[in-house]
Structure formats: C-alpha cells, structure tokens
Amino acid sequence: MASKVMTNNAVANNVMAEAVSDAEIVAQFRQRGCWGLYTSVDLKGCDPASIRDAEKIHRFIIELCDLIDMHRFGEPQIIHFGPNERVAGFSMTQLIETSLVSGHFANETNAAYLDIFSCKEYEPSKAAEFCRTFFGAETATYQVLFRD
C-alpha cells in the first residue's frame, strides 16, 4: 500500500514526503504536541456491492472506530446523493469524541475517499489497511498530516 507522511509545510517547501511507520508517526505526534492527526485514504477498485450498501458502510464506521479506539458520538449519517453519475454515491460522517470520520463512495469509478481526523493519536497505516480490506479495494493510498 502506498503512503505519504507530510508535515504541515512539506508541500509548500517542495520537500518530498516519505513513508514512515505508525510507531514513528505516533511518536512524532506526541513529541510535537500536535493538536490533531489527519489521514486521507483513497481506495480504488472497490467491490461495487460493498460501497453501495448503507448497512455495510454503517458496519465499517463502527468497526473502524473500534479498531482505532475512537468513541463514536451519536449515530453516523449515511446519505446517497450526487448531482450526476460522476459523483453519485453514499457519503458518510461520524462524529467521534475527538473529532470526525467522513467519506464519499463514488459509484461510477468504484472508488472511496475517506478521512480520519482526531486529536487523539491512532495508527494511520493500520486504519488505511482496514479500509482497503473492508471494501475489497484493489489499491489504497493514504496521506498523513499533523495539525499543530
């Protein structure tokens, strides 16, 4: 699985982001005293049935939050919409006590775009791999940002 870790100004300084382990990410998060950790996960070639099933998406949210030890706040919102076929699909949001998990599932391309943001640390590659496996994606890439 491809991954990139970018600090807040890596892109602005034309610094190439590099892959690091979850342990290094969590250690850096703690050392820097970051306010939040953000992971953006892009899935391509998902199992079409899985991204078109609201109940499966609901289970995904619960299982992901359990995996990364985040306490859900209320029930998730899962809504199917889109002004045209290019973007039509389910979108979801789940408040967590430390911020938010969200995502959009694109029917036309069988892709998913997921975001995990929390002021509590978690293991980004573990979360990204869970997302890939859960939706049967052929490929997954993710990026990690620290919010200072």
Short mmCIF file of C-alpha atoms in Angstrom, two decimals:
data_model
loop_
_atom_site.label_atom_id
_atom_site.label_comp_id
_atom_site.label_asym_id
_atom_site.label_seq_id
_atom_site.Cartn_x
_atom_site.Cartn_y
_atom_site.Cartn_z
CA MET A 1 0.00 0.00 0.00
CA ALA A 2 1.39 3.40 -0.92
CA SER A 3 1.62 6.03 1.77
CA LYS A 4 2.97 9.50 2.34
CA VAL A 5 3.51 11.43 5.53
CA MET A 6 3.62 15.16 5.13
CA THR A 7 4.32 17.73 7.78
CA ASN A 8 2.33 20.92 7.66
CA ASN A 9 4.70 22.74 5.32
CA ALA A 10 6.36 19.92 3.37
CA VAL A 11 4.41 20.70 0.21
CA ALA A 12 4.99 24.44 0.49
CA ASN A 13 8.74 23.85 0.79
CA ASN A 14 8.84 21.32 -2.08
CA VAL A 15 10.08 18.67 0.33
CA MET A 16 9.35 15.14 -0.82
CA ALA A 17 7.20 13.34 1.72
CA GLU A 18 8.44 9.96 2.89
CA ALA A 19 6.88 6.80 4.25
CA VAL A 20 7.32 6.21 7.97
CA SER A 21 5.94 3.61 10.37
CA ASP A 22 2.87 4.03 12.56
CA ALA A 23 5.13 3.97 15.62
CA GLU A 24 7.19 6.86 14.21
CA ILE A 25 4.04 8.83 13.36
CA VAL A 26 2.58 8.39 16.85
CA ALA A 27 5.93 9.27 18.45
CA GLN A 28 6.24 12.41 16.35
CA PHE A 29 2.62 13.33 17.11
CA ARG A 30 3.33 13.11 20.84
CA GLN A 31 6.75 14.79 20.66
CA ARG A 32 5.42 17.76 18.71
CA GLY A 33 2.36 18.06 20.93
CA CYS A 34 0.15 18.17 17.85
CA TRP A 35 -3.46 19.20 18.13
CA GLY A 36 -4.64 16.62 15.62
CA LEU A 37 -3.75 13.76 13.31
CA TYR A 38 -5.39 13.59 9.88
CA THR A 39 -5.31 10.62 7.50
CA SER A 40 -6.74 10.78 3.99
CA VAL A 41 -7.35 7.34 2.43
CA ASP A 42 -8.10 6.86 -1.28
CA LEU A 43 -9.39 3.43 -2.34
CA LYS A 44 -9.59 2.37 -5.98
CA GLY A 45 -11.22 -0.72 -7.46
CA CYS A 46 -13.56 -1.33 -4.51
CA ASP A 47 -16.06 -4.18 -4.51
CA PRO A 48 -19.06 -2.44 -6.13
CA ALA A 49 -21.64 -4.08 -3.86
CA SER A 50 -19.81 -3.03 -0.70
CA ILE A 51 -19.73 0.69 -1.48
CA ARG A 52 -23.40 0.69 -2.49
CA ASP A 53 -24.64 -0.91 0.75
CA ALA A 54 -25.62 1.55 3.51
CA GLU A 55 -25.67 -1.19 6.15
CA LYS A 56 -22.16 -2.31 5.24
CA ILE A 57 -20.94 1.30 5.41
CA HIS A 58 -22.58 1.56 8.85
CA ARG A 59 -20.71 -1.57 10.00
CA PHE A 60 -17.50 -0.13 8.57
CA ILE A 61 -17.80 3.01 10.67
CA ILE A 62 -18.40 1.06 13.86
CA GLU A 63 -15.56 -1.40 13.20
CA LEU A 64 -13.10 1.33 12.16
CA CYS A 65 -13.83 3.38 15.28
CA ASP A 66 -13.40 0.27 17.44
CA LEU A 67 -10.12 -0.60 15.68
CA ILE A 68 -8.55 2.83 16.23
CA ASP A 69 -10.10 3.16 19.70
CA MET A 70 -12.31 6.16 18.94
CA HIS A 71 -15.56 6.69 20.79
CA ARG A 72 -18.44 7.44 18.45
CA PHE A 73 -20.65 10.39 19.33
CA GLY A 74 -24.17 9.67 18.12
CA GLU A 75 -25.10 7.69 15.06
CA PRO A 76 -23.43 8.03 11.67
CA GLN A 77 -25.09 9.88 8.83
CA ILE A 78 -25.11 7.88 5.60
CA ILE A 79 -26.80 9.50 2.63
CA HIS A 80 -26.86 8.59 -1.07
CA PHE A 81 -26.79 11.58 -3.38
CA GLY A 82 -24.92 13.26 -6.21
CA PRO A 83 -25.91 15.75 -8.89
CA ASN A 84 -24.54 13.50 -11.66
CA GLU A 85 -23.22 9.97 -12.19
CA ARG A 86 -19.59 11.05 -11.88
CA VAL A 87 -20.02 11.86 -8.18
CA ALA A 88 -23.14 9.91 -7.20
CA GLY A 89 -22.80 7.57 -4.24
CA PHE A 90 -23.04 7.36 -0.48
CA SER A 91 -21.44 9.98 1.73
CA MET A 92 -20.98 9.39 5.43
CA THR A 93 -19.99 11.27 8.55
CA GLN A 94 -19.42 10.01 12.06
CA LEU A 95 -18.65 12.37 14.89
CA ILE A 96 -16.16 10.94 17.33
CA GLU A 97 -15.40 12.38 20.75
CA THR A 98 -12.05 13.57 19.42
CA SER A 99 -13.29 14.86 16.02
CA LEU A 100 -14.66 13.21 12.85
CA VAL A 101 -14.57 10.30 10.38
CA SER A 102 -16.03 11.02 6.95
CA GLY A 103 -16.05 9.70 3.43
CA HIS A 104 -17.59 9.53 -0.01
CA PHE A 105 -18.09 6.46 -2.19
CA ALA A 106 -18.14 7.05 -5.96
CA ASN A 107 -20.38 4.59 -7.79
CA GLU A 108 -19.12 5.32 -11.30
CA THR A 109 -15.48 4.55 -10.51
CA ASN A 110 -15.90 2.15 -7.55
CA ALA A 111 -13.65 4.42 -5.50
CA ALA A 112 -13.82 5.61 -1.91
CA TYR A 113 -12.34 8.74 -0.36
CA LEU A 114 -12.11 8.52 3.43
CA ASP A 115 -10.89 10.97 6.07
CA ILE A 116 -9.99 10.31 9.70
CA PHE A 117 -9.26 13.31 11.90
CA SER A 118 -8.65 13.11 15.63
CA CYS A 119 -6.85 14.98 18.38
CA LYS A 120 -6.11 11.52 19.85
CA GLU A 121 -3.38 9.51 18.15
CA TYR A 122 -4.06 6.33 16.18
CA GLU A 123 -2.14 4.15 13.71
CA PRO A 124 -2.73 5.52 10.20
CA SER A 125 -1.46 2.57 8.15
CA LYS A 126 -3.44 0.13 10.28
CA ALA A 127 -6.57 2.22 9.64
CA ALA A 128 -5.84 2.51 5.90
CA GLU A 129 -5.25 -1.23 5.53
CA PHE A 130 -8.52 -1.94 7.35
CA CYS A 131 -10.34 0.39 4.92
CA ARG A 132 -8.76 -1.36 1.89
CA THR A 133 -9.65 -4.82 3.16
CA PHE A 134 -13.17 -3.91 4.30
CA PHE A 135 -14.18 -2.56 0.88
CA GLY A 136 -12.16 -5.09 -1.15
CA ALA A 137 -10.16 -2.33 -2.84
CA GLU A 138 -7.52 -3.23 -5.40
CA THR A 139 -5.35 -0.32 -4.29
CA ALA A 140 -5.13 2.12 -1.42
CA THR A 141 -3.05 5.22 -0.89
CA TYR A 142 -3.02 7.42 2.16
CA GLN A 143 -1.53 10.64 3.39
CA VAL A 144 -0.97 11.75 6.95
CA LEU A 145 -0.89 15.33 8.15
CA PHE A 146 -0.14 16.70 11.59
CA ARG A 147 -2.35 19.57 12.76
CA ASP A 148 -0.34 21.79 15.09
#
